[in-house]
mmCIF file of C-alpha atoms in Angstrom:
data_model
loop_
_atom_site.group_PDB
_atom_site.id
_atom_site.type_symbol
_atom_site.label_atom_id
_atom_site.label_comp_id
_atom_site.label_asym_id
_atom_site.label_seq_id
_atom_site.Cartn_x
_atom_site.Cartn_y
_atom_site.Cartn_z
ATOM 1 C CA UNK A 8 -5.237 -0.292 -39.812
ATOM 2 C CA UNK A 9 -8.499 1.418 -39.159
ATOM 3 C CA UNK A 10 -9.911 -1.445 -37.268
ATOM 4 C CA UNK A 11 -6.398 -0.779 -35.058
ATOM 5 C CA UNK A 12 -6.887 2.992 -34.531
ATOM 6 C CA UNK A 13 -10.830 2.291 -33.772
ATOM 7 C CA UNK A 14 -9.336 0.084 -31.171
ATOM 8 C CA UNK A 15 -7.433 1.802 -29.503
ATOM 9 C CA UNK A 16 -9.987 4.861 -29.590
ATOM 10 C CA UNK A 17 -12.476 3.152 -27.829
ATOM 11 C CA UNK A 18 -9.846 2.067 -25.427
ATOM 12 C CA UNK A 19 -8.981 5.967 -24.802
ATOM 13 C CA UNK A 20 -12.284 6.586 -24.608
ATOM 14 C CA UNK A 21 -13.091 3.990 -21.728
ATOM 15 C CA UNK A 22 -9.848 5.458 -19.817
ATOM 16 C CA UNK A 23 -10.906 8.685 -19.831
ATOM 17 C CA UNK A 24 -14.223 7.649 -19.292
ATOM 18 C CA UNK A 25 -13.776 5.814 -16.466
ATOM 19 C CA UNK A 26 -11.094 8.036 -14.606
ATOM 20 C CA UNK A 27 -13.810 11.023 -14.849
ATOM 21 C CA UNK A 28 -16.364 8.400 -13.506
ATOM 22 C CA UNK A 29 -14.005 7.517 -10.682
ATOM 23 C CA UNK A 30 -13.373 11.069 -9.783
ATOM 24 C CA UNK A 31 -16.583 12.641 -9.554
ATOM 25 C CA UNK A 32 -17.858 9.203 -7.696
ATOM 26 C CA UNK A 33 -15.072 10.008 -4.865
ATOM 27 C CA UNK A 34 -15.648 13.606 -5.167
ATOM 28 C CA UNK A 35 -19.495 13.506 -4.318
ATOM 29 C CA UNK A 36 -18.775 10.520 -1.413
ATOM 30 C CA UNK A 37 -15.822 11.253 0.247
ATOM 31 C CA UNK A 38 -16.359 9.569 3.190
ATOM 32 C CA UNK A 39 -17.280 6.005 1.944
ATOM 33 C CA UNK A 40 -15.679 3.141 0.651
ATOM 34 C CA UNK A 41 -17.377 2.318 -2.939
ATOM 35 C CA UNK A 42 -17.350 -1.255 -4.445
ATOM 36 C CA UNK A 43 -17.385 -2.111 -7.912
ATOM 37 C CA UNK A 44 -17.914 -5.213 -9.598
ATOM 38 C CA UNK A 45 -20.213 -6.424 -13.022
ATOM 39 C CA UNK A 46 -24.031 -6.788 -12.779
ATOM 40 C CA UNK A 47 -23.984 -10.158 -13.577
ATOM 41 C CA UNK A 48 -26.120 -11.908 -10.735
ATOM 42 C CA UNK A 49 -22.874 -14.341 -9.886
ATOM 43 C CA UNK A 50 -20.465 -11.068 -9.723
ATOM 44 C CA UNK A 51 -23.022 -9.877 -7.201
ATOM 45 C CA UNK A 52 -23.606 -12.870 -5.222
ATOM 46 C CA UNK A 53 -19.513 -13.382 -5.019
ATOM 47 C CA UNK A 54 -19.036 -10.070 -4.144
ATOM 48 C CA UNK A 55 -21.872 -9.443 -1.503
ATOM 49 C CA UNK A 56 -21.232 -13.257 0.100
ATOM 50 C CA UNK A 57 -18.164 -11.589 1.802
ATOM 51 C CA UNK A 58 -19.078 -8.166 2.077
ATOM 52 C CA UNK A 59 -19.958 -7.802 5.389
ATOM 53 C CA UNK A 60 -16.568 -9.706 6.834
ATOM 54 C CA UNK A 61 -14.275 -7.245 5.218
ATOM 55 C CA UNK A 62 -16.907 -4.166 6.111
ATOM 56 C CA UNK A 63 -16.121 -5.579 9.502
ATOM 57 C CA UNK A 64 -12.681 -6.338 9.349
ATOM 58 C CA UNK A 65 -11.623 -2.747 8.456
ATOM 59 C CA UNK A 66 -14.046 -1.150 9.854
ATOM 60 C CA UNK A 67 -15.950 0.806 7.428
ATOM 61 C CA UNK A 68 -18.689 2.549 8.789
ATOM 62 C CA UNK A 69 -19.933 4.242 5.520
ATOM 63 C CA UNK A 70 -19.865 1.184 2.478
ATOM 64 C CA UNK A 71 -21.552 1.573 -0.790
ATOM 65 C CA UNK A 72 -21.950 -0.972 -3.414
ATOM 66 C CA UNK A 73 -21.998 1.003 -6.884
ATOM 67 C CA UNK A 74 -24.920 -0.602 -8.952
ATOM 68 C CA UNK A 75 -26.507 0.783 -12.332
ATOM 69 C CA UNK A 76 -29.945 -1.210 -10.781
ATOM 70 C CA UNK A 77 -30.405 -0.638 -7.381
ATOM 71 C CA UNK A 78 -33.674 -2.890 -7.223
ATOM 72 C CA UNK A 79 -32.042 -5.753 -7.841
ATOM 73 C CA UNK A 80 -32.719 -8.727 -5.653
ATOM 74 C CA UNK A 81 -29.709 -9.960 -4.730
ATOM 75 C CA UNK A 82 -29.218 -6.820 -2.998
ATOM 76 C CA UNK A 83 -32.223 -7.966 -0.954
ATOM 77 C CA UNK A 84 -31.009 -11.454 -0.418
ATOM 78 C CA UNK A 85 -27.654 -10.049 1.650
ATOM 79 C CA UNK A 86 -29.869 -7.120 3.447
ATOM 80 C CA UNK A 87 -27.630 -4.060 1.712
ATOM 81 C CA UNK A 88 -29.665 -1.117 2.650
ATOM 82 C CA UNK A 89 -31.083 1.271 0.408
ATOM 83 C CA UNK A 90 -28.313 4.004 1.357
ATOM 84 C CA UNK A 91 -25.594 1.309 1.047
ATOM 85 C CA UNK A 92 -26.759 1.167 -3.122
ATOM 86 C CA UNK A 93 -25.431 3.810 -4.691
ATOM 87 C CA UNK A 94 -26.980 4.149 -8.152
ATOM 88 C CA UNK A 95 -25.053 5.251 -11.649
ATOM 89 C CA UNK A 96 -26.340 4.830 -15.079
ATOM 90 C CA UNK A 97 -25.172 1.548 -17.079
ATOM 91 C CA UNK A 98 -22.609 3.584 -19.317
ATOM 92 C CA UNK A 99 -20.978 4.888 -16.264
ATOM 93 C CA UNK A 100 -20.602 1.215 -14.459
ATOM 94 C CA UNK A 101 -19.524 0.278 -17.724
ATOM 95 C CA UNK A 102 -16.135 2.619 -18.421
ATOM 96 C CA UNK A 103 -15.783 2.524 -14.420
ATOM 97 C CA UNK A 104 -15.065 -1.505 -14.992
ATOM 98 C CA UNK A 105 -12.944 -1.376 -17.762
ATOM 99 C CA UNK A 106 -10.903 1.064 -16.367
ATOM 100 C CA UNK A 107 -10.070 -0.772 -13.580
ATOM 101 C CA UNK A 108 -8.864 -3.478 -15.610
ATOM 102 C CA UNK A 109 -6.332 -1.297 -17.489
ATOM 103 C CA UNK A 110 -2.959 -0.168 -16.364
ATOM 104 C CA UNK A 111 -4.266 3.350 -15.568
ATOM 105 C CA UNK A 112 -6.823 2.008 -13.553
ATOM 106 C CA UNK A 113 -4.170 -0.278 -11.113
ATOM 107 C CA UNK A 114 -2.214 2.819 -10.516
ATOM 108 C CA UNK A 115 -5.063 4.841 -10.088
ATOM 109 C CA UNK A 116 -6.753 2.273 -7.540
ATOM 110 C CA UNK A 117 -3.334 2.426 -5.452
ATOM 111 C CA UNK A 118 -3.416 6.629 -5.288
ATOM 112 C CA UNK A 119 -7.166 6.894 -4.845
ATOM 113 C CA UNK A 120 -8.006 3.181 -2.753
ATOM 114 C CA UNK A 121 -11.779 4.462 -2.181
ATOM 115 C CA UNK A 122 -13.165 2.670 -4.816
ATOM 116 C CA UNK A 123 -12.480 -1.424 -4.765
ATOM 117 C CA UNK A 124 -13.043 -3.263 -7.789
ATOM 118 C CA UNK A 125 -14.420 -6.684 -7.087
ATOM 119 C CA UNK A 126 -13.404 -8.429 -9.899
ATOM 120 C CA UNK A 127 -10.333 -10.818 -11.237
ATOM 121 C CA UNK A 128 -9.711 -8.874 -14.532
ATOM 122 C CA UNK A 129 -9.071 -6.032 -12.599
ATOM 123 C CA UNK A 130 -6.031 -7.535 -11.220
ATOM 124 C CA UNK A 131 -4.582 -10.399 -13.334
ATOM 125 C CA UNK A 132 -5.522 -11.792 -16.665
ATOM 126 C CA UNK A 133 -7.664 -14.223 -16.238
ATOM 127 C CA UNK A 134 -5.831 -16.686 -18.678
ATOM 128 C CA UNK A 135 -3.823 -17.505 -16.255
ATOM 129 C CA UNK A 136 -6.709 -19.725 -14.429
ATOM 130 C CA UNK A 137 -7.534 -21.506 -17.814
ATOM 131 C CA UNK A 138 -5.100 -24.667 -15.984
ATOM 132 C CA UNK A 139 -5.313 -23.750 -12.817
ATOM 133 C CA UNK A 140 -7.543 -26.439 -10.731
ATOM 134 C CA UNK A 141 -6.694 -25.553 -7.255
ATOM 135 C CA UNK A 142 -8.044 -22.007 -6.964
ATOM 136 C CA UNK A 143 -12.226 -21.100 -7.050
ATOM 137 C CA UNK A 144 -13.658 -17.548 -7.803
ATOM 138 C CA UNK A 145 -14.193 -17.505 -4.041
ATOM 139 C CA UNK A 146 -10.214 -17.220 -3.427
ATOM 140 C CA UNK A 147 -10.064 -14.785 -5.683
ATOM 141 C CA UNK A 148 -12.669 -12.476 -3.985
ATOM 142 C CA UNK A 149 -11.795 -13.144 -0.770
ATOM 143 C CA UNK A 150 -8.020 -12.439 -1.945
ATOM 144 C CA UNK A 151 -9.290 -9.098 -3.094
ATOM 145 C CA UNK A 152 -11.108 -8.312 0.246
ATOM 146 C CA UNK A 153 -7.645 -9.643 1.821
ATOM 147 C CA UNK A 154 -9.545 -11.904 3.878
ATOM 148 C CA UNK A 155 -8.104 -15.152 5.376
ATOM 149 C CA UNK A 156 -9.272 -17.893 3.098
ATOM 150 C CA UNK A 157 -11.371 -19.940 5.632
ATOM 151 C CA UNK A 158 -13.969 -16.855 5.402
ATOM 152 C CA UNK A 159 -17.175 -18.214 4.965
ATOM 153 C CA UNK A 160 -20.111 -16.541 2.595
ATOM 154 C CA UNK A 161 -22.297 -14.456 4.434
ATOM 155 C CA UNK A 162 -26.012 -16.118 5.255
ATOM 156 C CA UNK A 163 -28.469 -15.476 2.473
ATOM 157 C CA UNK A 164 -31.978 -14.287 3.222
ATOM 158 C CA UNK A 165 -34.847 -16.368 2.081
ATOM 159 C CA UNK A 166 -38.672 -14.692 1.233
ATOM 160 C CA UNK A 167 -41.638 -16.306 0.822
ATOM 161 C CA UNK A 168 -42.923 -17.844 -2.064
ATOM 162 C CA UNK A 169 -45.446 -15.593 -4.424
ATOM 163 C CA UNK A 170 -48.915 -16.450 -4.403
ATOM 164 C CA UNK A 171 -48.569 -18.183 -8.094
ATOM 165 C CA UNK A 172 -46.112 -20.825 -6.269
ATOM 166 C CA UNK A 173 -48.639 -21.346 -3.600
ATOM 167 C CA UNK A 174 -51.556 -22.370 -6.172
ATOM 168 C CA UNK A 175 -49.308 -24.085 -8.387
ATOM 169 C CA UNK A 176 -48.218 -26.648 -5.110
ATOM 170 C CA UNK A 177 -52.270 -26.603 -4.157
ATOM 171 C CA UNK A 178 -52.922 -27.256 -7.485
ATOM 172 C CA UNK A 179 -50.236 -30.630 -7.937
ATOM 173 C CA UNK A 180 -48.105 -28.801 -10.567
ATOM 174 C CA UNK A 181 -45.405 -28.530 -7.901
ATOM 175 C CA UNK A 182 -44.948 -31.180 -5.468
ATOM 176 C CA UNK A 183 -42.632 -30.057 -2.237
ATOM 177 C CA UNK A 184 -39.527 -32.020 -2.672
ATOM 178 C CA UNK A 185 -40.889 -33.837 -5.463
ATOM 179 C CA UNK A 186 -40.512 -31.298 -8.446
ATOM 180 C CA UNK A 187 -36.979 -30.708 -11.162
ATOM 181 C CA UNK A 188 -36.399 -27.051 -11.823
ATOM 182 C CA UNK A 189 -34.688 -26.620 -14.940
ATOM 183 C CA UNK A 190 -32.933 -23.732 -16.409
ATOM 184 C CA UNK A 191 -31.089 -24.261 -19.928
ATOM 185 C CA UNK A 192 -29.711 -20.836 -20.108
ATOM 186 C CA UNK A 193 -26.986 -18.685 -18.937
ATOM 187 C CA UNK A 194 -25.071 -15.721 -20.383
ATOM 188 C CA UNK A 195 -21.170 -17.052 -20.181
ATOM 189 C CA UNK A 196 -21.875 -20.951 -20.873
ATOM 190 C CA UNK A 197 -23.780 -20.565 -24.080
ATOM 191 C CA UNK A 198 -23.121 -23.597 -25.891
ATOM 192 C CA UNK A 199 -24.548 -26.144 -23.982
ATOM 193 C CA UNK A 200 -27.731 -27.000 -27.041
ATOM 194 C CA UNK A 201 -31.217 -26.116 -25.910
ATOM 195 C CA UNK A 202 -31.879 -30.158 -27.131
ATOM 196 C CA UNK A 203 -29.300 -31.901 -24.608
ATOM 197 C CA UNK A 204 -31.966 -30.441 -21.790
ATOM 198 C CA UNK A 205 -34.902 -31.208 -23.542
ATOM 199 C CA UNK A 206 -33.510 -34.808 -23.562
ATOM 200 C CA UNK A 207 -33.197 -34.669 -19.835
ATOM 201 C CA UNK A 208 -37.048 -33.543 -19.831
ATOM 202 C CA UNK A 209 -38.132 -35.698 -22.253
ATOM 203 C CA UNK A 210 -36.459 -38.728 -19.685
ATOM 204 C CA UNK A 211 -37.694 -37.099 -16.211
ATOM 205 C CA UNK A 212 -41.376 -36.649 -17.605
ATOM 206 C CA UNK A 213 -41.471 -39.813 -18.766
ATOM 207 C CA UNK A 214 -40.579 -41.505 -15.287
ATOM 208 C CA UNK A 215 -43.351 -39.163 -13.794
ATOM 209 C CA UNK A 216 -41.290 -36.507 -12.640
ATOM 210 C CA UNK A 217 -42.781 -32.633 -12.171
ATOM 211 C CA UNK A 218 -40.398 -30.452 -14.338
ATOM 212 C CA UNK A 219 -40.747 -26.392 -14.260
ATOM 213 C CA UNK A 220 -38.829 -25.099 -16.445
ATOM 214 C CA UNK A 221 -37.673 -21.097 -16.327
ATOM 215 C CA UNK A 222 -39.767 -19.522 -19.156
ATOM 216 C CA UNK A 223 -38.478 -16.051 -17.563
ATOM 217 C CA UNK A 224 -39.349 -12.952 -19.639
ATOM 218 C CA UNK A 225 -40.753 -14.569 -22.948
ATOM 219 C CA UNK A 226 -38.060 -17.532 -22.600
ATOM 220 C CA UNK A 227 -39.317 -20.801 -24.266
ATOM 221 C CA UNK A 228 -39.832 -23.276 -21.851
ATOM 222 C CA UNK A 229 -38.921 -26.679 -22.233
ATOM 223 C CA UNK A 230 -41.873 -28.932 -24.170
ATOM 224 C CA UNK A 231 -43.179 -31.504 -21.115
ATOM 225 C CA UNK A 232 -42.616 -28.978 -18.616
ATOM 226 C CA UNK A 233 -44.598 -26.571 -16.800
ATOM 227 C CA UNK A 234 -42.937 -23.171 -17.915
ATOM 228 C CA UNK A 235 -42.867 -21.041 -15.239
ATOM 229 C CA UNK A 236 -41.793 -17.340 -14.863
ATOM 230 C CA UNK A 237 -40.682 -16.180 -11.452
ATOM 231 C CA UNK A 238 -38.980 -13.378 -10.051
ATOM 232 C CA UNK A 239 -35.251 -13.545 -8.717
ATOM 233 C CA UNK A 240 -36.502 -12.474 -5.577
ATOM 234 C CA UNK A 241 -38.213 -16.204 -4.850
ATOM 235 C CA UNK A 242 -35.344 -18.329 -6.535
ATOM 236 C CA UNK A 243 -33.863 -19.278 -3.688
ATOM 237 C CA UNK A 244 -37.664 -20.298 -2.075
ATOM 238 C CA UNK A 245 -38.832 -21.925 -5.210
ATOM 239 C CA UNK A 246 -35.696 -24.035 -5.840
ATOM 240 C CA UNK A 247 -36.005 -25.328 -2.332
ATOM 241 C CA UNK A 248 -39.870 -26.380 -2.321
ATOM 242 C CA UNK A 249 -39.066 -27.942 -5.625
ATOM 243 C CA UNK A 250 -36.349 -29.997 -4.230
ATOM 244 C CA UNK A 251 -33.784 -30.184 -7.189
ATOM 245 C CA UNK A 252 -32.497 -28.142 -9.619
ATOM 246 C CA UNK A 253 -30.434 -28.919 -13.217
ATOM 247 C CA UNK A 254 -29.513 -25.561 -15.201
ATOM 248 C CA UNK A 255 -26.590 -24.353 -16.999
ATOM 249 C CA UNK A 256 -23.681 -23.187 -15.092
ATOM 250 C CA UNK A 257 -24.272 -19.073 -14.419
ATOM 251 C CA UNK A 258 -25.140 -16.311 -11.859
ATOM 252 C CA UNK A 259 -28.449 -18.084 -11.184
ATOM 253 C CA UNK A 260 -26.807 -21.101 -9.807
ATOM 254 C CA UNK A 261 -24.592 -19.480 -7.482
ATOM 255 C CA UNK A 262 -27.798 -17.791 -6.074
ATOM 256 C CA UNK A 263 -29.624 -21.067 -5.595
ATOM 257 C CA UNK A 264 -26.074 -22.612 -4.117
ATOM 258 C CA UNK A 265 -27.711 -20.688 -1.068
ATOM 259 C CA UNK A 266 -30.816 -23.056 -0.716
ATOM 260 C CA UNK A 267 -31.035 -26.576 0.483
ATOM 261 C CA UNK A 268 -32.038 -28.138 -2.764
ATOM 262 C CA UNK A 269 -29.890 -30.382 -4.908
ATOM 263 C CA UNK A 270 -28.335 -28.807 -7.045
ATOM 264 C CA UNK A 271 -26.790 -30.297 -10.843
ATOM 265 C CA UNK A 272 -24.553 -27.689 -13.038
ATOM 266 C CA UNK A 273 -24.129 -27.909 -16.409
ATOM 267 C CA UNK A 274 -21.039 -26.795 -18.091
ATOM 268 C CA UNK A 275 -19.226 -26.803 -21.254
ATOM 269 C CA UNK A 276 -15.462 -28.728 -21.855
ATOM 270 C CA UNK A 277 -15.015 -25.851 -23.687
ATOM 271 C CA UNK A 278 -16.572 -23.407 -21.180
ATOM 272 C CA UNK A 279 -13.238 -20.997 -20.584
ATOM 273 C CA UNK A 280 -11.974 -21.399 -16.647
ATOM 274 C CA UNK A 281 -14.542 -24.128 -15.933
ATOM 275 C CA UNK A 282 -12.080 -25.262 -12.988
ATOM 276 C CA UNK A 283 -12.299 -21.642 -11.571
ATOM 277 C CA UNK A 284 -16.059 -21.737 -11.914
ATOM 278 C CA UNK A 285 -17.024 -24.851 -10.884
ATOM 279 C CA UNK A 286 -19.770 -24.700 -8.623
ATOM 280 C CA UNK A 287 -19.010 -27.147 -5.642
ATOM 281 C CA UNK A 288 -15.703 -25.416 -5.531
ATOM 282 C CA UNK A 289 -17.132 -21.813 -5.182
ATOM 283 C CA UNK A 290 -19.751 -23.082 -2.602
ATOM 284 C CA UNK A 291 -17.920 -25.793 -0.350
ATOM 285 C CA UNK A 292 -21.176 -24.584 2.485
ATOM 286 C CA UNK A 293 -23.478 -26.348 -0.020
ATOM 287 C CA UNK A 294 -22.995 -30.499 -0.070
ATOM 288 C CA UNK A 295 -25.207 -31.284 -2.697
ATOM 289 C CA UNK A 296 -23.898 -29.710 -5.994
ATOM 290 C CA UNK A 297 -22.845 -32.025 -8.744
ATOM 291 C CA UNK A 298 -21.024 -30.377 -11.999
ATOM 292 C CA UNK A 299 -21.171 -32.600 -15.941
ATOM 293 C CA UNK A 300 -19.431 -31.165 -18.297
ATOM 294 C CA UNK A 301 -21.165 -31.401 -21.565
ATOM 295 C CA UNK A 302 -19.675 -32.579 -24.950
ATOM 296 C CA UNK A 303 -21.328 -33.275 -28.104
ATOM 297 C CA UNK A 304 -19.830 -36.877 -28.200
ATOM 298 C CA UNK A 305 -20.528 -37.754 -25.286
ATOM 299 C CA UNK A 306 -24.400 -36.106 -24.729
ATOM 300 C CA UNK A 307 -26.040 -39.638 -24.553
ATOM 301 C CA UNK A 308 -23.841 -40.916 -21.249
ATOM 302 C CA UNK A 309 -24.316 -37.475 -19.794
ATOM 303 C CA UNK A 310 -27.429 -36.741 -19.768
ATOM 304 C CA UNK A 311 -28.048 -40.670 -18.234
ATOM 305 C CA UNK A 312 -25.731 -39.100 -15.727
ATOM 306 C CA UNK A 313 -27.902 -36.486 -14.921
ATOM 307 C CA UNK A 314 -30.955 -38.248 -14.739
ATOM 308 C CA UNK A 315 -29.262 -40.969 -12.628
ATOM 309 C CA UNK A 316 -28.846 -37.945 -10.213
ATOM 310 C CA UNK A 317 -31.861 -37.265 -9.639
ATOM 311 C CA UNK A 318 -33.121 -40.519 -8.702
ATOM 312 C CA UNK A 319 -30.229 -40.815 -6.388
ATOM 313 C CA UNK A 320 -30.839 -37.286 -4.934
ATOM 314 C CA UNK A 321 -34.290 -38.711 -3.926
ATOM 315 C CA UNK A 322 -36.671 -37.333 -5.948
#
């Protein structure tokens, strides 16, 4: 019983938390339209990719994208403008999402439409995707942008390569076109092991492949790799110089889903709303994606898979 009332307290307290967040966000802009969506980099990227179209389409002249870090690169990658962030601490973003997912928050949304939320759980529970092959995370977002659903992403920006890229291609550690980026982890498909990739590695270095390996922020890189740490803001650059790319499925890979390189997701059979996630379904511009879904059983035949990809891929 007291797990039940602490429930349902914290529940009260993200209502009310959220409804006061709403307010005074309206209250203090009451000119602009105000988007809301999670700060995962794959929210963002869906969210921004059609931005523009449905800026256009209604014709807001005063849009702000509500962000609890307003440095972020993607915001860079789809040119939102410094005055177009409009920055609230984490907490806020927090109860100002889960509001919008409860009850409150739908009828709220309907009386006070200035503030979209940009996300599926504010609309339907997402359970009802867990069997559901025939719709992507891009109908969804366009559906909540009511925009027809031949709307196409918006372009993505590139930037140049940091001067650490540079020397490691003078140097031989990269070579253009030549070079497997790997990147074994992800915050919603967690249990895909650390070894399966290490396998794939293990098998690329010893056919004389270049491997970097994202060693971001103290992450261990893979052993026979070159670990490299990067910011987001070159992703998109690196993962194209390098020429293919094999990570776990997550925000990162929808970012890169904007470059030219191959691209090979990794998910889990078990990884809830796979079919809603899958990659080449989210990003039908991009030809060259290729999802496996890993299983314990089957590791061995998949990870051949994989490596059989890359040779094919050309690299």
């Amino acid at each position: 019983m007291g797990i039940s009332v602490l429930k349902y307290a914290r529940k009260g307290y993200a209502a009310m938390g959220g409804l006061l967040t709403a307010y005074s966000l309206i209250k203090q802009n009451p000119k602009s339209k105000m988007i809301s969506t999670y700060s995962g980099v794959g929210d963002r990227v869906f969210t921004l990719s059609y931005l523009r179209e449905y800026q256009k389409r209604n014709h807001i002249n005063d849009i702000k994208i509500i962000s609890a870090d307003p440095y972020n690169a993607v915001y860079q990658y789809f040119d939102i403008k410094k005055e177009e962030i409009l920055p609230v601490k984490r907490e806020k973003l927090l109860l100002l999402n889960d509001f919008y997912t409860m009850d409150i928050g739908c009828h709220f949304r309907h009386i006070q439409p200035e503030i979209l939320s940009v996300s599926v759980d504010a609309y339907v529970r997402s359970e009802l995707f867990s069997s559901v092959e025939f719709v992507d995370y891009s109908h969804i977002v366009k559906a909540i942008y009511k925009l027809p659903q031949e709307t196409k992403p918006a372009a993505c920006k590139k930037f140049p390569l940091s001067k650490r890229t540079r020397q490691l291609i003078s140097s031989g550690v990269i070579v253009p076109e030549k070079t497997v980026v790997m990147n074994p982890y992800a915050n919603s498909c967690r249990n895909i092991p650390f070894s399966f990739f290490q396998k794939i590695a293990n098998h690329l270095a010893a056919r004389g492949y270049q491997v970097i390996s994202s060693a971001i922020k103290g992450q261990k890189a893979l052993e026979n790799t070159y670990g490299l740490d990067f910011d987001l803001i070159e992703a998109i650059s690196l993962c194209e110089i390098c020429g293919t790319v094999i990570g776990a499925r997550s925000g990162f890979m929808d970012l890169i889903s904007f470059s030219e390189a191959n691209i090979i997701s990794i998910d889990n059979l078990l990884y809830p709303h796979k079919d809603l996630f899958l990659l080449e379904k989210c990003w039908k511009n991009h030809s060259r994606i290729k999802t496996y879904h890993w299983c314990k059983e089957d590791e061995t035949r998949i990870a051949e898979q994989v490596i059989d990809r890359v040779i094919r891929c050309g690299n």
